[in-house]
Amino acid sequence: NFPEALNHYWEALKMFETLADYRLVALVYKDIATTHLFGHNYPKAIEVCQDALRIFRMKNQAGQAIGNAVDTMRLYSGLGFCLRNTGKSDSALRIYLHYLEIGKEQHFELTDMLVHYGIVSYCYMETGKHDSALFYLRKSLTFPEINPSIQALKMEHRRRIGMTYHFFQNEDSAKYYLELAYEWFSS
């Protein structure tokens, strides 16, 4: 029920503005943007994301940005999603490459990074740069398998590598990657 959710978020936003808790104001804007994103209202999601970004960039009394790197980059990731869904994968790709760069610098959680390697590969596929897509998918296979989510994501990336090879009629490579993924998903 997106309209009801938005009503509650707007009420929370007013309360946090009254309290002058700008980090929570920005987080509520992020939630409002996410609600619009799930409702496929991408222009509004982009607009509200930009409001949240503006607040995250504001300085607190100590002179530090209100939002941290994770806050900011998650918003950028949402913007990238909106851009991809409005046919602007080239613009989304720039956002996601920047996300990976900041993620490496800030030591983002590995599963998050692996997800974004996959998103970068999607953007490359959507812009017709299949070799670059394969590069990022193969690079994702080097991640240490420290949790089941990483194992599952790596198998999904193997499946996507196999499908890409199949698309280009490289059947031996396609078969190899697809069989690996099939075995894992079947067990």
PDB file of C-alpha atoms in Angstrom:
ATOM      1  CA  ASN A   1       0.000   0.000   0.000  1.00  0.00           C
ATOM      2  CA  PHE A   2       2.325   2.700  -1.299  1.00  0.00           C
ATOM      3  CA  PRO A   3       0.054   5.716  -0.590  1.00  0.00           C
ATOM      4  CA  GLU A   4      -0.399   4.736   3.057  1.00  0.00           C
ATOM      5  CA  ALA A   5       3.319   4.075   3.456  1.00  0.00           C
ATOM      6  CA  LEU A   6       4.086   7.500   1.992  1.00  0.00           C
ATOM      7  CA  ASN A   7       1.637   9.164   4.394  1.00  0.00           C
ATOM      8  CA  HIS A   8       3.427   7.584   7.359  1.00  0.00           C
ATOM      9  CA  TYR A   9       6.828   8.569   6.001  1.00  0.00           C
ATOM     10  CA  TRP A  10       5.713  12.194   5.525  1.00  0.00           C
ATOM     11  CA  GLU A  11       4.457  12.245   9.143  1.00  0.00           C
ATOM     12  CA  ALA A  12       7.784  10.858  10.373  1.00  0.00           C
ATOM     13  CA  LEU A  13       9.626  13.380   8.246  1.00  0.00           C
ATOM     14  CA  LYS A  14       7.781  16.278   9.905  1.00  0.00           C
ATOM     15  CA  MET A  15       8.618  14.901  13.371  1.00  0.00           C
ATOM     16  CA  PHE A  16      12.331  14.531  12.590  1.00  0.00           C
ATOM     17  CA  GLU A  17      12.427  18.010  11.029  1.00  0.00           C
ATOM     18  CA  THR A  18      10.893  19.394  14.239  1.00  0.00           C
ATOM     19  CA  LEU A  19      13.602  17.616  16.228  1.00  0.00           C
ATOM     20  CA  ALA A  20      16.247  18.914  13.785  1.00  0.00           C
ATOM     21  CA  ASP A  21      17.604  15.375  13.412  1.00  0.00           C
ATOM     22  CA  TYR A  22      18.794  15.791   9.854  1.00  0.00           C
ATOM     23  CA  ARG A  23      20.345  12.360   9.486  1.00  0.00           C
ATOM     24  CA  LEU A  24      16.955  10.796  10.234  1.00  0.00           C
ATOM     25  CA  VAL A  25      15.299  13.333   7.911  1.00  0.00           C
ATOM     26  CA  ALA A  26      17.593  12.189   5.117  1.00  0.00           C
ATOM     27  CA  LEU A  27      16.969   8.517   5.938  1.00  0.00           C
ATOM     28  CA  VAL A  28      13.209   9.086   5.755  1.00  0.00           C
ATOM     29  CA  TYR A  29      13.684  10.812   2.385  1.00  0.00           C
ATOM     30  CA  LYS A  30      15.606   7.701   1.340  1.00  0.00           C
ATOM     31  CA  ASP A  31      12.669   5.538   2.440  1.00  0.00           C
ATOM     32  CA  ILE A  32      10.251   7.782   0.538  1.00  0.00           C
ATOM     33  CA  ALA A  33      12.433   7.486  -2.565  1.00  0.00           C
ATOM     34  CA  THR A  34      12.551   3.701  -2.138  1.00  0.00           C
ATOM     35  CA  THR A  35       8.758   3.588  -1.881  1.00  0.00           C
ATOM     36  CA  HIS A  36       8.467   5.541  -5.141  1.00  0.00           C
ATOM     37  CA  LEU A  37      11.053   3.220  -6.673  1.00  0.00           C
ATOM     38  CA  PHE A  38       9.015   0.134  -5.734  1.00  0.00           C
ATOM     39  CA  GLY A  39       5.928   1.890  -7.084  1.00  0.00           C
ATOM     40  CA  HIS A  40       7.776   2.420 -10.410  1.00  0.00           C
ATOM     41  CA  ASN A  41       7.534   6.199 -10.073  1.00  0.00           C
ATOM     42  CA  TYR A  42      11.151   6.689 -11.114  1.00  0.00           C
ATOM     43  CA  PRO A  43      11.084  10.462 -11.723  1.00  0.00           C
ATOM     44  CA  LYS A  44       9.744  11.059  -8.197  1.00  0.00           C
ATOM     45  CA  ALA A  45      12.224   8.557  -6.732  1.00  0.00           C
ATOM     46  CA  ILE A  46      15.081  10.443  -8.408  1.00  0.00           C
ATOM     47  CA  GLU A  47      13.767  13.781  -7.123  1.00  0.00           C
ATOM     48  CA  VAL A  48      13.460  12.548  -3.527  1.00  0.00           C
ATOM     49  CA  CYS A  49      16.877  10.813  -3.689  1.00  0.00           C
ATOM     50  CA  GLN A  50      18.384  14.148  -4.607  1.00  0.00           C
ATOM     51  CA  ASP A  51      16.696  15.744  -1.572  1.00  0.00           C
ATOM     52  CA  ALA A  52      18.198  13.047   0.664  1.00  0.00           C
ATOM     53  CA  LEU A  53      21.632  13.501  -0.925  1.00  0.00           C
ATOM     54  CA  ARG A  54      21.466  17.249  -0.354  1.00  0.00           C
ATOM     55  CA  ILE A  55      20.791  16.656   3.353  1.00  0.00           C
ATOM     56  CA  PHE A  56      23.439  13.935   3.703  1.00  0.00           C
ATOM     57  CA  ARG A  57      25.989  16.411   2.307  1.00  0.00           C
ATOM     58  CA  MET A  58      25.064  19.110   4.830  1.00  0.00           C
ATOM     59  CA  LYS A  59      27.556  19.636   7.659  1.00  0.00           C
ATOM     60  CA  ASN A  60      26.765  19.073  11.311  1.00  0.00           C
ATOM     61  CA  GLN A  61      28.051  21.307  14.112  1.00  0.00           C
ATOM     62  CA  ALA A  62      31.381  19.467  14.104  1.00  0.00           C
ATOM     63  CA  GLY A  63      31.800  20.235  10.397  1.00  0.00           C
ATOM     64  CA  GLN A  64      31.275  16.628   9.266  1.00  0.00           C
ATOM     65  CA  ALA A  65      28.847  15.502   6.590  1.00  0.00           C
ATOM     66  CA  ILE A  66      25.549  14.288   8.025  1.00  0.00           C
ATOM     67  CA  GLY A  67      25.581  11.151   5.899  1.00  0.00           C
ATOM     68  CA  ASN A  68      28.389   8.635   5.804  1.00  0.00           C
ATOM     69  CA  ALA A  69      29.782   6.934   2.697  1.00  0.00           C
ATOM     70  CA  VAL A  70      27.397   3.981   2.957  1.00  0.00           C
ATOM     71  CA  ASP A  71      24.359   6.279   3.279  1.00  0.00           C
ATOM     72  CA  THR A  72      25.392   8.309   0.269  1.00  0.00           C
ATOM     73  CA  MET A  73      26.384   5.402  -1.937  1.00  0.00           C
ATOM     74  CA  ARG A  74      23.177   3.480  -1.220  1.00  0.00           C
ATOM     75  CA  LEU A  75      21.252   6.499  -2.439  1.00  0.00           C
ATOM     76  CA  TYR A  76      23.416   6.614  -5.546  1.00  0.00           C
ATOM     77  CA  SER A  77      22.713   2.933  -6.095  1.00  0.00           C
ATOM     78  CA  GLY A  78      18.980   3.687  -5.983  1.00  0.00           C
ATOM     79  CA  LEU A  79      19.505   6.485  -8.497  1.00  0.00           C
ATOM     80  CA  GLY A  80      21.336   4.038 -10.723  1.00  0.00           C
ATOM     81  CA  PHE A  81      18.420   1.618 -10.520  1.00  0.00           C
ATOM     82  CA  CYS A  82      16.020   4.378 -11.595  1.00  0.00           C
ATOM     83  CA  LEU A  83      18.284   5.336 -14.478  1.00  0.00           C
ATOM     84  CA  ARG A  84      18.551   1.726 -15.667  1.00  0.00           C
ATOM     85  CA  ASN A  85      14.774   1.404 -15.600  1.00  0.00           C
ATOM     86  CA  THR A  86      14.354   4.548 -17.693  1.00  0.00           C
ATOM     87  CA  GLY A  87      16.774   3.402 -20.402  1.00  0.00           C
ATOM     88  CA  LYS A  88      19.826   5.296 -19.144  1.00  0.00           C
ATOM     89  CA  SER A  89      22.156   2.403 -18.375  1.00  0.00           C
ATOM     90  CA  ASP A  90      25.171   4.421 -19.521  1.00  0.00           C
ATOM     91  CA  SER A  91      24.523   7.009 -16.779  1.00  0.00           C
ATOM     92  CA  ALA A  92      23.767   4.259 -14.256  1.00  0.00           C
ATOM     93  CA  LEU A  93      27.052   2.565 -15.147  1.00  0.00           C
ATOM     94  CA  ARG A  94      29.020   5.668 -14.116  1.00  0.00           C
ATOM     95  CA  ILE A  95      27.213   5.670 -10.765  1.00  0.00           C
ATOM     96  CA  TYR A  96      27.875   1.980 -10.152  1.00  0.00           C
ATOM     97  CA  LEU A  97      31.542   2.195 -11.116  1.00  0.00           C
ATOM     98  CA  HIS A  98      31.873   5.070  -8.649  1.00  0.00           C
ATOM     99  CA  TYR A  99      30.069   2.909  -6.082  1.00  0.00           C
ATOM    100  CA  LEU A 100      32.677   0.162  -6.511  1.00  0.00           C
ATOM    101  CA  GLU A 101      35.498   2.681  -6.187  1.00  0.00           C
ATOM    102  CA  ILE A 102      34.125   4.152  -2.948  1.00  0.00           C
ATOM    103  CA  GLY A 103      33.223   0.689  -1.692  1.00  0.00           C
ATOM    104  CA  LYS A 104      36.840  -0.447  -2.081  1.00  0.00           C
ATOM    105  CA  GLU A 105      38.168   2.671  -0.366  1.00  0.00           C
ATOM    106  CA  GLN A 106      35.683   2.437   2.514  1.00  0.00           C
ATOM    107  CA  HIS A 107      35.806  -1.375   2.800  1.00  0.00           C
ATOM    108  CA  PHE A 108      32.107  -1.957   2.180  1.00  0.00           C
ATOM    109  CA  GLU A 109      30.773  -5.371   3.141  1.00  0.00           C
ATOM    110  CA  LEU A 110      31.793  -8.055   0.604  1.00  0.00           C
ATOM    111  CA  THR A 111      28.274  -9.212  -0.245  1.00  0.00           C
ATOM    112  CA  ASP A 112      27.295  -5.629  -1.063  1.00  0.00           C
ATOM    113  CA  MET A 113      30.326  -5.268  -3.303  1.00  0.00           C
ATOM    114  CA  LEU A 114      29.596  -8.548  -5.060  1.00  0.00           C
ATOM    115  CA  VAL A 115      26.018  -7.441  -5.745  1.00  0.00           C
ATOM    116  CA  HIS A 116      27.333  -4.247  -7.293  1.00  0.00           C
ATOM    117  CA  TYR A 117      29.858  -6.101  -9.453  1.00  0.00           C
ATOM    118  CA  GLY A 118      26.839  -7.927 -10.848  1.00  0.00           C
ATOM    119  CA  ILE A 119      24.955  -4.673 -11.396  1.00  0.00           C
ATOM    120  CA  VAL A 120      27.940  -3.204 -13.246  1.00  0.00           C
ATOM    121  CA  SER A 121      27.921  -6.259 -15.506  1.00  0.00           C
ATOM    122  CA  TYR A 122      24.197  -5.722 -16.198  1.00  0.00           C
ATOM    123  CA  CYS A 123      24.878  -2.121 -17.180  1.00  0.00           C
ATOM    124  CA  TYR A 124      27.644  -3.212 -19.534  1.00  0.00           C
ATOM    125  CA  MET A 125      25.322  -5.803 -21.086  1.00  0.00           C
ATOM    126  CA  GLU A 126      22.582  -3.205 -21.475  1.00  0.00           C
ATOM    127  CA  THR A 127      24.990  -0.859 -23.254  1.00  0.00           C
ATOM    128  CA  GLY A 128      26.261  -3.593 -25.578  1.00  0.00           C
ATOM    129  CA  LYS A 129      29.689  -3.995 -23.942  1.00  0.00           C
ATOM    130  CA  HIS A 130      29.570  -7.731 -23.385  1.00  0.00           C
ATOM    131  CA  ASP A 131      33.329  -8.184 -22.921  1.00  0.00           C
ATOM    132  CA  SER A 132      33.289  -5.681 -20.062  1.00  0.00           C
ATOM    133  CA  ALA A 133      30.263  -7.437 -18.571  1.00  0.00           C
ATOM    134  CA  LEU A 134      32.138 -10.731 -18.635  1.00  0.00           C
ATOM    135  CA  PHE A 135      35.192  -9.051 -17.097  1.00  0.00           C
ATOM    136  CA  TYR A 136      33.172  -7.919 -14.049  1.00  0.00           C
ATOM    137  CA  LEU A 137      31.380 -11.239 -13.732  1.00  0.00           C
ATOM    138  CA  ARG A 138      34.668 -13.146 -13.827  1.00  0.00           C
ATOM    139  CA  LYS A 139      36.222 -10.701 -11.379  1.00  0.00           C
ATOM    140  CA  SER A 140      33.359 -11.377  -8.973  1.00  0.00           C
ATOM    141  CA  LEU A 141      34.324 -15.055  -8.942  1.00  0.00           C
ATOM    142  CA  THR A 142      37.518 -14.139  -7.059  1.00  0.00           C
ATOM    143  CA  PHE A 143      35.590 -13.074  -3.946  1.00  0.00           C
ATOM    144  CA  PRO A 144      36.207 -15.267  -0.902  1.00  0.00           C
ATOM    145  CA  GLU A 145      33.204 -17.441  -0.076  1.00  0.00           C
ATOM    146  CA  ILE A 146      32.835 -16.297   3.516  1.00  0.00           C
ATOM    147  CA  ASN A 147      29.060 -16.687   3.668  1.00  0.00           C
ATOM    148  CA  PRO A 148      26.244 -18.495   1.851  1.00  0.00           C
ATOM    149  CA  SER A 149      25.079 -15.276   0.168  1.00  0.00           C
ATOM    150  CA  ILE A 150      28.428 -14.874  -1.548  1.00  0.00           C
ATOM    151  CA  GLN A 151      28.355 -18.505  -2.659  1.00  0.00           C
ATOM    152  CA  ALA A 152      24.880 -18.033  -4.149  1.00  0.00           C
ATOM    153  CA  LEU A 153      25.787 -14.766  -5.867  1.00  0.00           C
ATOM    154  CA  LYS A 154      28.909 -16.294  -7.366  1.00  0.00           C
ATOM    155  CA  MET A 155      26.864 -19.177  -8.750  1.00  0.00           C
ATOM    156  CA  GLU A 156      24.364 -16.725 -10.209  1.00  0.00           C
ATOM    157  CA  HIS A 157      27.275 -14.898 -11.830  1.00  0.00           C
ATOM    158  CA  ARG A 158      28.542 -18.211 -13.241  1.00  0.00           C
ATOM    159  CA  ARG A 159      25.079 -18.789 -14.683  1.00  0.00           C
ATOM    160  CA  ARG A 160      25.117 -15.332 -16.252  1.00  0.00           C
ATOM    161  CA  ILE A 161      28.594 -15.967 -17.697  1.00  0.00           C
ATOM    162  CA  GLY A 162      27.245 -19.185 -19.200  1.00  0.00           C
ATOM    163  CA  MET A 163      24.237 -17.397 -20.686  1.00  0.00           C
ATOM    164  CA  THR A 164      26.490 -14.705 -22.153  1.00  0.00           C
ATOM    165  CA  TYR A 165      28.704 -17.318 -23.764  1.00  0.00           C
ATOM    166  CA  HIS A 166      25.590 -19.067 -25.081  1.00  0.00           C
ATOM    167  CA  PHE A 167      24.386 -15.768 -26.568  1.00  0.00           C
ATOM    168  CA  PHE A 168      27.669 -15.536 -28.475  1.00  0.00           C
ATOM    169  CA  GLN A 169      27.488 -19.205 -29.460  1.00  0.00           C
ATOM    170  CA  ASN A 170      30.578 -20.175 -27.493  1.00  0.00           C
ATOM    171  CA  GLU A 171      28.876 -23.405 -26.463  1.00  0.00           C
ATOM    172  CA  ASP A 172      31.841 -25.095 -24.737  1.00  0.00           C
ATOM    173  CA  SER A 173      32.308 -22.212 -22.320  1.00  0.00           C
ATOM    174  CA  ALA A 174      28.551 -21.803 -21.936  1.00  0.00           C
ATOM    175  CA  LYS A 175      28.157 -25.477 -21.054  1.00  0.00           C
ATOM    176  CA  TYR A 176      30.992 -25.350 -18.517  1.00  0.00           C
ATOM    177  CA  TYR A 177      29.559 -22.387 -16.556  1.00  0.00           C
ATOM    178  CA  LEU A 178      25.942 -23.477 -16.844  1.00  0.00           C
ATOM    179  CA  GLU A 179      26.740 -26.969 -15.590  1.00  0.00           C
ATOM    180  CA  LEU A 180      28.579 -25.536 -12.571  1.00  0.00           C
ATOM    181  CA  ALA A 181      25.604 -23.351 -11.731  1.00  0.00           C
ATOM    182  CA  TYR A 182      23.102 -26.138 -12.348  1.00  0.00           C
ATOM    183  CA  GLU A 183      24.927 -28.546 -10.047  1.00  0.00           C
ATOM    184  CA  TRP A 184      25.081 -26.001  -7.262  1.00  0.00           C
ATOM    185  CA  PHE A 185      21.465 -24.833  -7.584  1.00  0.00           C
ATOM    186  CA  SER A 186      20.250 -28.455  -7.859  1.00  0.00           C
ATOM    187  CA  SER A 187      21.915 -29.615  -4.656  1.00  0.00           C
TER     188      SER A 187
END
